[in-house]
Amino acid sequence: MATPEWRTPEGWEMQFATNHLGHFALTLGLHDALASAERARVVVVSSVGHVNGDVIWDDINFHKRPYDAWRAYSQSKTANILFAVEAARRWARDGIAVNALNPGRIWATGLGRHMTAPPESFEPGAGSGVSVKDIPQGAATSTLLAASPLVEGVTGKYFEDCQEAVPHTPGLRRGVAAYALDPQAAARLWQISLDMIRTRS
């Protein structure tokens, strides 16, 4: 999260490569095993940070513009949701459910190691509707999507606080942005991601 301007050997921006491309490639590699299982589930961890911006379609790797650590993080988290949307569509016939989630803001992990101190928005009682949680609370929505019968058959959705997220309202740090659920954008990102990982191999 919010790393310095790091790049992979291929020149890919590190947050997009780590938060999206790596998981995309891994899940594609596991597809056949998932399809052979009964009612397999894929859980994609995104973030409320996705509401800060869509994928930068004409400059995903920040080759044309100055690097912005938070903008890069936001696009990687939007990419997580778009991946869930397209994987859910493609793999529905295989019985694979794919959902994304916001675990909440959890300072007590290594995720914020590139920040010198917890921002106010990580403190209990933070404004703008933000979900500030400890580690067990932060794991709850992932656990729900991975194992609960309550979400059996649910796919292609974005969850927070153990329920499907409402549409994002500007000014609030909650909900899901419309662009993150756009099926055309999801299909576009899928092809871009495929092209990137194929170029590497």
Coordinates of C-alpha atoms in Angstrom, one line a residue:
M1 CA 0.0 0.0 0.0
A2 CA 1.3 3.4 -1.1
T3 CA 4.8 2.1 -1.9
P4 CA 7.6 4.2 -3.3
E5 CA 7.9 4.2 -7.1
W6 CA 9.0 0.6 -7.4
R7 CA 8.8 -1.4 -10.6
T8 CA 9.1 -5.1 -11.6
P9 CA 11.8 -6.1 -14.1
E10 CA 9.2 -5.8 -16.8
G11 CA 8.6 -2.2 -15.9
W12 CA 5.2 -2.7 -14.3
E13 CA 4.2 -0.5 -11.5
M14 CA 4.7 -2.6 -8.3
Q15 CA 1.3 -2.1 -6.6
F16 CA -0.6 -3.0 -9.8
A17 CA 1.7 -6.0 -10.3
T18 CA 1.5 -7.2 -6.7
N19 CA -2.1 -6.4 -5.8
H20 CA -3.6 -7.4 -9.1
L21 CA -1.5 -9.1 -11.7
G22 CA 0.1 -11.7 -9.3
H23 CA -3.3 -12.7 -8.0
F24 CA -4.8 -12.7 -11.5
A25 CA -2.1 -15.1 -12.8
L26 CA -2.3 -17.4 -9.7
T27 CA -6.1 -17.7 -9.9
L28 CA -6.0 -18.4 -13.6
G29 CA -3.4 -21.1 -12.9
L30 CA -5.7 -22.6 -10.3
H31 CA -8.8 -22.5 -12.6
D32 CA -8.9 -26.2 -13.5
A33 CA -8.5 -27.3 -9.9
L34 CA -11.2 -24.9 -8.8
A35 CA -13.5 -26.1 -11.6
S36 CA -13.1 -29.7 -10.6
A37 CA -14.1 -28.9 -7.0
E38 CA -17.7 -28.6 -5.9
R39 CA -18.9 -25.0 -5.5
A40 CA -15.4 -23.5 -5.3
R41 CA -15.0 -19.9 -4.1
V42 CA -12.4 -17.2 -4.9
V43 CA -12.2 -14.3 -2.4
V44 CA -10.4 -11.2 -3.6
V45 CA -9.3 -8.7 -1.0
S46 CA -9.8 -5.1 -2.3
S47 CA -10.1 -1.9 -0.3
V48 CA -12.3 1.1 0.3
G49 CA -9.3 2.9 -1.3
H50 CA -10.7 1.9 -4.7
V51 CA -13.2 4.8 -4.4
N52 CA -10.2 7.2 -5.0
G53 CA -9.9 6.3 -8.6
D54 CA -10.5 4.0 -11.6
V55 CA -7.8 2.1 -13.5
I56 CA -5.7 4.6 -15.4
W57 CA -6.3 3.0 -18.7
D58 CA -3.9 4.9 -20.8
D59 CA -1.1 4.8 -18.3
I60 CA -1.4 1.9 -15.9
N61 CA 2.3 1.8 -15.2
F62 CA 2.9 5.5 -14.8
H63 CA 5.2 5.9 -17.7
K64 CA 3.5 9.1 -19.0
R65 CA 2.8 10.9 -15.7
P66 CA 4.5 11.5 -12.4
Y67 CA 4.1 8.6 -10.0
D68 CA 1.4 8.9 -7.3
A69 CA 1.6 6.2 -4.7
W70 CA -2.0 6.6 -3.5
R71 CA -3.4 6.8 -7.1
A72 CA -1.5 3.6 -7.9
Y73 CA -2.9 1.9 -4.9
S74 CA -6.4 2.9 -5.8
Q75 CA -6.2 1.6 -9.3
S76 CA -4.8 -1.7 -8.0
K77 CA -7.8 -2.1 -5.6
T78 CA -10.3 -1.2 -8.4
A79 CA -8.6 -3.8 -10.5
N80 CA -9.2 -6.4 -7.8
I81 CA -13.0 -5.8 -8.0
L82 CA -13.0 -5.7 -11.8
F83 CA -11.2 -9.1 -11.7
A84 CA -13.9 -10.5 -9.5
V85 CA -16.7 -9.2 -11.8
E86 CA -15.2 -10.7 -15.0
A87 CA -14.1 -14.0 -13.3
A88 CA -17.6 -14.5 -12.0
R89 CA -19.0 -14.0 -15.4
R90 CA -16.5 -16.3 -17.1
W91 CA -16.5 -19.1 -14.6
A92 CA -20.2 -19.2 -13.6
R93 CA -20.7 -22.4 -15.7
D94 CA -17.8 -24.0 -13.8
G95 CA -19.6 -23.4 -10.5
I96 CA -16.8 -21.0 -9.2
A97 CA -18.1 -18.1 -7.2
V98 CA -15.8 -15.0 -7.2
N99 CA -16.3 -12.0 -4.9
A100 CA -14.3 -9.1 -3.7
L101 CA -14.3 -7.3 -0.4
N102 CA -13.1 -4.4 1.7
P103 CA -11.7 -5.7 5.0
G104 CA -11.7 -2.3 6.6
R105 CA -8.8 -0.1 7.9
I106 CA -6.6 -2.2 10.0
W107 CA -3.4 -0.5 11.3
A108 CA -2.0 -3.5 13.2
T109 CA -0.6 -5.2 10.1
G110 CA 2.5 -4.6 7.9
L111 CA 0.3 -3.1 5.2
G112 CA 1.0 0.5 6.3
R113 CA 4.7 0.1 6.7
H114 CA 5.4 2.9 4.1
M115 CA 3.5 5.4 6.3
T116 CA 5.4 7.0 9.2
A117 CA 2.4 6.9 11.5
P118 CA -1.3 5.8 11.5
P119 CA -3.3 8.5 9.8
E120 CA -6.4 9.8 11.7
S121 CA -8.6 7.8 9.4
F122 CA -7.2 4.6 11.0
E123 CA -8.2 5.6 14.5
P124 CA -11.5 4.4 16.1
G125 CA -14.2 6.9 15.6
A126 CA -12.7 8.2 12.4
G127 CA -15.2 10.1 10.3
S128 CA -16.6 9.7 6.8
G129 CA -18.1 6.3 7.6
V130 CA -14.8 4.5 7.5
S131 CA -14.6 1.0 8.9
V132 CA -11.7 0.9 11.4
K133 CA -11.1 -2.7 12.7
D134 CA -8.8 -4.9 14.6
I135 CA -7.4 -8.0 12.8
P136 CA -10.2 -10.5 13.7
Q137 CA -12.8 -8.0 12.7
G138 CA -10.9 -7.4 9.5
A139 CA -10.9 -11.1 8.7
A140 CA -14.6 -11.5 9.2
T141 CA -15.8 -10.6 5.7
S142 CA -13.2 -12.7 4.0
T143 CA -14.3 -15.7 6.2
L144 CA -17.9 -15.1 5.3
L145 CA -17.2 -15.2 1.6
A146 CA -14.9 -18.2 1.9
A147 CA -17.0 -20.4 4.0
S148 CA -20.5 -19.3 5.0
P149 CA -23.6 -20.9 3.6
L150 CA -25.2 -17.5 3.8
V151 CA -23.5 -16.5 0.5
E152 CA -23.8 -19.8 -1.3
G153 CA -24.2 -19.0 -5.0
V154 CA -23.4 -15.3 -4.7
T155 CA -20.8 -14.2 -7.2
G156 CA -19.4 -11.1 -8.9
K157 CA -20.2 -8.9 -5.9
Y158 CA -18.3 -6.5 -3.5
F159 CA -18.8 -6.8 0.2
E160 CA -17.9 -4.8 3.3
D161 CA -18.8 -5.4 7.0
C162 CA -20.1 -8.9 6.1
Q163 CA -22.7 -7.7 3.6
E164 CA -22.9 -6.6 0.0
A165 CA -21.8 -3.0 -0.3
V166 CA -24.1 -0.2 -1.2
P167 CA -23.3 2.1 -4.1
H168 CA -20.6 4.6 -3.1
T169 CA -21.7 8.1 -2.0
P170 CA -19.1 10.8 -2.7
G171 CA -17.6 12.1 0.5
L172 CA -18.1 8.8 2.3
R173 CA -15.4 6.1 2.8
R174 CA -17.8 3.3 2.2
G175 CA -19.6 1.5 -0.6
V176 CA -18.6 0.5 -4.1
A177 CA -17.8 2.8 -7.0
A178 CA -19.9 2.1 -10.1
Y179 CA -16.7 2.0 -12.3
A180 CA -15.5 -1.0 -10.2
L181 CA -18.5 -3.1 -11.2
D182 CA -18.6 -2.1 -14.8
P183 CA -18.7 -5.3 -16.9
Q184 CA -17.2 -3.7 -20.0
A185 CA -14.3 -2.3 -17.9
A186 CA -13.9 -5.7 -16.3
A187 CA -13.6 -7.5 -19.6
R188 CA -11.1 -4.8 -20.8
L189 CA -8.9 -5.3 -17.8
W190 CA -9.0 -9.1 -18.2
Q191 CA -7.6 -8.8 -21.7
I192 CA -5.0 -6.2 -20.7
S193 CA -3.9 -8.4 -17.8
L194 CA -3.7 -11.5 -20.0
D195 CA -1.6 -9.6 -22.5
M196 CA 0.8 -8.5 -19.7
I197 CA 1.4 -11.9 -18.2
R198 CA 1.7 -13.5 -21.6
T199 CA 4.4 -11.0 -22.6
R200 CA 6.3 -12.1 -19.5
S201 CA 6.3 -15.8 -20.3

